[in-house]
GROMACS .gro file of C-alpha atoms in nm:
model
  210
    1MET     CA    1  12.692  11.078   9.196
    2PRO     CA    2  12.670  10.687   9.184
    3LEU     CA    3  12.618  10.489   9.520
    4THR     CA    4  12.932  10.308   9.623
    5PRO     CA    5  12.900   9.987   9.819
    6GLU     CA    6  12.920  10.035  10.221
    7GLU     CA    7  12.901   9.825  10.515
    8PRO     CA    8  12.552   9.686  10.611
    9GLN     CA    9  12.536   9.958  10.901
   10ILE     CA   10  12.263  10.219  10.947
   11PRO     CA   11  12.400  10.562  10.973
   12GLU     CA   12  12.422  10.671  11.342
   13SER     CA   13  12.248  11.004  11.249
   14ALA     CA   14  11.937  10.807  11.128
   15GLN     CA   15  11.915  10.570  11.412
   16GLY     CA   16  12.047  10.718  11.733
   17PRO     CA   17  12.292  10.527  11.949
   18ARG     CA   18  12.405  10.188  11.850
   19VAL     CA   19  12.305   9.872  12.075
   20THR     CA   20  12.577   9.608  12.131
   21PRO     CA   21  12.390   9.273  12.040
   22ALA     CA   22  12.323   9.057  12.316
   23ALA     CA   23  12.552   8.780  12.406
   24GLY     CA   24  12.479   8.452  12.252
   25ARG     CA   25  12.332   8.611  11.936
   26THR     CA   26  12.430   8.407  11.646
   27ALA     CA   27  12.391   8.521  11.272
   28SER     CA   28  12.170   8.248  11.220
   29THR     CA   29  11.912   8.373  11.390
   30PRO     CA   30  11.572   8.183  11.275
   31ARG     CA   31  11.344   8.363  11.066
   32PRO     CA   32  11.024   8.466  11.234
   33VAL     CA   33  10.679   8.314  11.107
   34PRO     CA   34  10.495   8.522  10.863
   35GLY     CA   35  10.286   8.754  11.076
   36PRO     CA   36  10.275   9.086  11.251
   37ARG     CA   37  10.632   9.181  11.407
   38SER     CA   38  10.605   9.182  11.761
   39ALA     CA   39  10.944   9.386  11.860
   40ALA     CA   40  11.034   9.499  12.227
   41THR     CA   41  11.047   9.831  12.065
   42PRO     CA   42  10.772  10.042  12.233
   43ARG     CA   43  10.477  10.100  11.984
   44PRO     CA   44  10.389  10.461  11.871
   45GLY     CA   45  10.130  10.626  12.085
   46HIS     CA   46  10.207  10.521  12.422
   47PRO     CA   47  10.143  10.794  12.688
   48GLY     CA   48  10.477  10.987  12.766
   49PRO     CA   49  10.555  11.294  12.965
   50ALA     CA   50  10.314  11.588  12.954
   51ARG     CA   51  10.447  11.857  12.722
   52PRO     CA   52  10.448  12.182  12.859
   53ALA     CA   53  10.175  12.423  12.720
   54PRO     CA   54  10.333  12.675  12.463
   55PRO     CA   55  10.380  13.025  12.556
   56ALA     CA   56  10.123  13.262  12.492
   57GLN     CA   57  10.171  13.443  12.164
   58ARG     CA   58  10.244  13.810  12.194
   59PRO     CA   59  10.030  14.062  11.974
   60PRO     CA   60  10.226  14.187  11.672
   61VAL     CA   61  10.389  14.510  11.700
   62PRO     CA   62  10.215  14.747  11.440
   63THR     CA   63  10.465  14.888  11.183
   64PRO     CA   64  10.510  15.281  11.224
   65ALA     CA   65  10.317  15.470  10.985
   66ALA     CA   66  10.650  15.647  10.862
   67VAL     CA   67  10.783  15.300  10.744
   68ARG     CA   68  10.656  15.159  10.412
   69PRO     CA   69  10.675  14.795  10.375
   70GLY     CA   70  10.895  14.690  10.071
   71PRO     CA   71  10.800  14.452   9.796
   72ALA     CA   72  10.690  14.119   9.894
   73ARG     CA   73  10.966  13.863   9.853
   74PRO     CA   74  10.893  13.515   9.674
   75ALA     CA   75  10.888  13.241   9.895
   76PRO     CA   76  11.178  13.025   9.882
   77ALA     CA   77  11.168  12.677   9.681
   78ALA     CA   78  11.114  12.373   9.857
   79GLU     CA   79  11.407  12.167   9.936
   80PRO     CA   80  11.475  11.842   9.824
   81SER     CA   81  11.436  11.527  10.031
   82ALA     CA   82  11.701  11.502  10.296
   83ALA     CA   83  11.692  11.153  10.341
   84GLN     CA   84  12.017  10.964  10.353
   85VAL     CA   85  12.103  10.677  10.103
   86GLN     CA   86  12.252  10.340  10.227
   87LEU     CA   87  12.358  10.082   9.996
   88ILE     CA   88  12.417   9.733  10.113
   89PRO     CA   89  12.542   9.502   9.876
   90ALA     CA   90  12.410   9.145   9.813
   91PRO     CA   91  12.313   8.892   9.543
   92ALA     CA   92  11.949   8.882   9.418
   93ASP     CA   93  11.892   8.577   9.621
   94GLY     CA   94  12.011   8.736   9.931
   95ALA     CA   95  11.881   9.096   9.893
   96LEU     CA   96  11.578   9.006  10.142
   97ASP     CA   97  11.781   8.866  10.407
   98ALA     CA   98  11.971   9.194  10.384
   99ALA     CA   99  11.680   9.394  10.412
  100GLU     CA  100  11.556   9.205  10.716
  101GLU     CA  101  11.874   9.224  10.880
  102ALA     CA  102  11.888   9.607  10.821
  103VAL     CA  103  11.521   9.630  10.989
  104ASP     CA  104  11.644   9.435  11.278
  105LEU     CA  105  11.918   9.651  11.327
  106LEU     CA  106  11.704   9.969  11.295
  107LEU     CA  107  11.470   9.811  11.548
  108ASP     CA  108  11.730   9.723  11.787
  109ASN     CA  109  11.881  10.092  11.763
  110GLY     CA  110  11.549  10.229  11.868
  111ARG     CA  111  11.364  10.297  11.550
  112ALA     CA  112  10.971  10.241  11.608
  113PRO     CA  113  10.819   9.967  11.378
  114GLY     CA  114  10.574  10.189  11.234
  115ASP     CA  115  10.838  10.413  11.088
  116ILE     CA  116  10.992  10.138  10.866
  117LEU     CA  117  10.856  10.033  10.509
  118VAL     CA  118  10.997   9.758  10.315
  119LEU     CA  119  10.942   9.701   9.943
  120THR     CA  120  11.080   9.397   9.723
  121THR     CA  121  11.137   9.421   9.363
  122GLY     CA  122  11.074   9.055   9.314
  123GLU     CA  123  10.910   8.806   9.526
  124GLN     CA  124  10.705   8.945   9.822
  125HIS     CA  125  10.820   8.885  10.161
  126PRO     CA  126  10.644   8.611  10.314
  127TRP     CA  127  10.457   8.829  10.579
  128ALA     CA  128  10.300   9.027  10.285
  129ALA     CA  129  10.229   8.694  10.089
  130HIS     CA  130  10.061   8.546  10.421
  131GLU     CA  131   9.856   8.884  10.489
  132LEU     CA  132   9.727   8.924  10.134
  133SER     CA  133   9.596   8.577  10.167
  134PHE     CA  134   9.324   8.729  10.362
  135GLY     CA  135   9.249   8.997  10.137
  136GLU     CA  136   9.384   9.341  10.014
  137ALA     CA  137   9.155   9.542  10.246
  138SER     CA  138   9.273   9.378  10.573
  139TYR     CA  139   9.619   9.391  10.432
  140TRP     CA  140   9.609   9.762  10.352
  141ALA     CA  141   9.430   9.834  10.652
  142GLN     CA  142   9.738   9.752  10.859
  143HIS     CA  143   9.930   9.979  10.648
  144ASP     CA  144   9.696  10.239  10.727
  145ALA     CA  145   9.742  10.184  11.102
  146GLY     CA  146  10.095  10.252  11.069
  147ASP     CA  147  10.183  10.103  11.401
  148ASP     CA  148  10.421   9.822  11.230
  149VAL     CA  149  10.678   9.718  10.983
  150PHE     CA  150  10.505   9.688  10.665
  151PHE     CA  151  10.578   9.490  10.372
  152ALA     CA  152  10.497   9.544  10.005
  153GLY     CA  153  10.571   9.476   9.638
  154LEU     CA  154  10.786   9.780   9.481
  155PRO     CA  155  10.495   9.806   9.225
  156SER     CA  156  10.267   9.925   9.507
  157VAL     CA  157  10.468  10.204   9.631
  158GLY     CA  158  10.234  10.439   9.465
  159ARG     CA  159   9.985  10.340   9.744
  160ALA     CA  160  10.208  10.356  10.014
  161ALA     CA  161  10.217  10.656  10.244
  162PRO     CA  162  10.574  10.805  10.321
  163ARG     CA  163  10.779  10.694  10.636
  164PRO     CA  164  11.086  10.779  10.769
  165VAL     CA  165  11.274  10.471  10.676
  166VAL     CA  166  11.220  10.288  10.334
  167VAL     CA  167  11.419   9.948  10.289
  168VAL     CA  168  11.414   9.822   9.933
  169ALA     CA  169  11.534   9.450   9.853
  170VAL     CA  170  11.625   9.444   9.485
  171ASN     CA  171  11.553   9.066   9.487
  172GLY     CA  172  11.434   9.035   9.115
  173ALA     CA  173  11.530   9.162   8.779
  174ALA     CA  174  11.575   9.553   8.692
  175ASP     CA  175  11.472   9.738   8.401
  176ALA     CA  176  11.347  10.085   8.321
  177GLU     CA  177  11.033  10.037   8.520
  178THR     CA  178  11.221   9.908   8.823
  179GLY     CA  179  11.442  10.223   8.817
  180ARG     CA  180  11.117  10.437   8.789
  181LEU     CA  181  10.967  10.276   9.116
  182LEU     CA  182  11.293  10.302   9.290
  183ALA     CA  183  11.303  10.665   9.236
  184GLU     CA  184  10.962  10.671   9.376
  185ALA     CA  185  11.038  10.462   9.657
  186ARG     CA  186  11.328  10.701   9.759
  187LYS     CA  187  11.081  10.999   9.773
  188ARG     CA  188  10.889  10.820  10.039
  189ALA     CA  189  11.141  10.814  10.269
  190GLY     CA  190  11.196  11.106  10.501
  191VAL     CA  191  11.534  11.012  10.699
  192LEU     CA  192  11.668  10.713  10.530
  193PHE     CA  193  11.663  10.530  10.210
  194VAL     CA  194  11.808  10.168  10.220
  195ALA     CA  195  11.865   9.968   9.890
  196CYS     CA  196  11.994   9.612   9.947
  197GLY     CA  197  12.114   9.403   9.644
  198ASP     CA  198  12.376   9.426   9.362
  199ALA     CA  199  12.529   9.769   9.388
  200GLN     CA  200  12.592   9.794   8.984
  201THR     CA  201  12.206   9.718   8.926
  202ILE     CA  202  12.083   9.961   9.185
  203ASN     CA  203  12.318  10.240   9.058
  204ALA     CA  204  12.189  10.158   8.684
  205ALA     CA  205  11.831  10.153   8.801
  206LEU     CA  206  11.854  10.457   8.984
  207GLY     CA  207  12.087  10.667   8.765
  208ALA     CA  208  12.339  10.927   8.817
  209GLY     CA  209  12.102  11.122   9.023
  210VAL     CA  210  12.195  10.925   9.346
   0.00000   0.00000   0.00000
């Protein structure tokens, strides 16, 4: 069924408990200088409490000779992605700002930076443009490291690895190719897919399968 515009908030089931913004924070927070995001959220890989060793596996119980196994059952079909879909209505020239606000909200609620992939259909995010100026090798090395929010153009979605959260800023004109790439981006999301932009444009691009 088509997406319907929703309030720009991330579903609780996807991010954990909501954190009340700190007093004094205003909506006109200055945008960060292009460069790696330095969030207070702990990076993946920090040592944590030791996990208990798994219990020893018991040897399989032999099947009695009098009981003959029945015909093998076919394996169940793979379930479709359980990622939730969130639409944040915004004009094309405000879609990138809406995507950044969604990322900030995710980080504030405890989502690890490396869990988030941000894609743009039009102009590149300033961070991506800045890092690409040093060459694609170092740019994609940061993607492969997977320890920070990664920004890329939607045409590069085929090279991007799946992440729990994929945020798309529809900040450019949408056509049939954009619709195909949006559907591909949706498959990259493991938990949450967020589309920021004109609701009618996004619904038309993704089709009735949303």
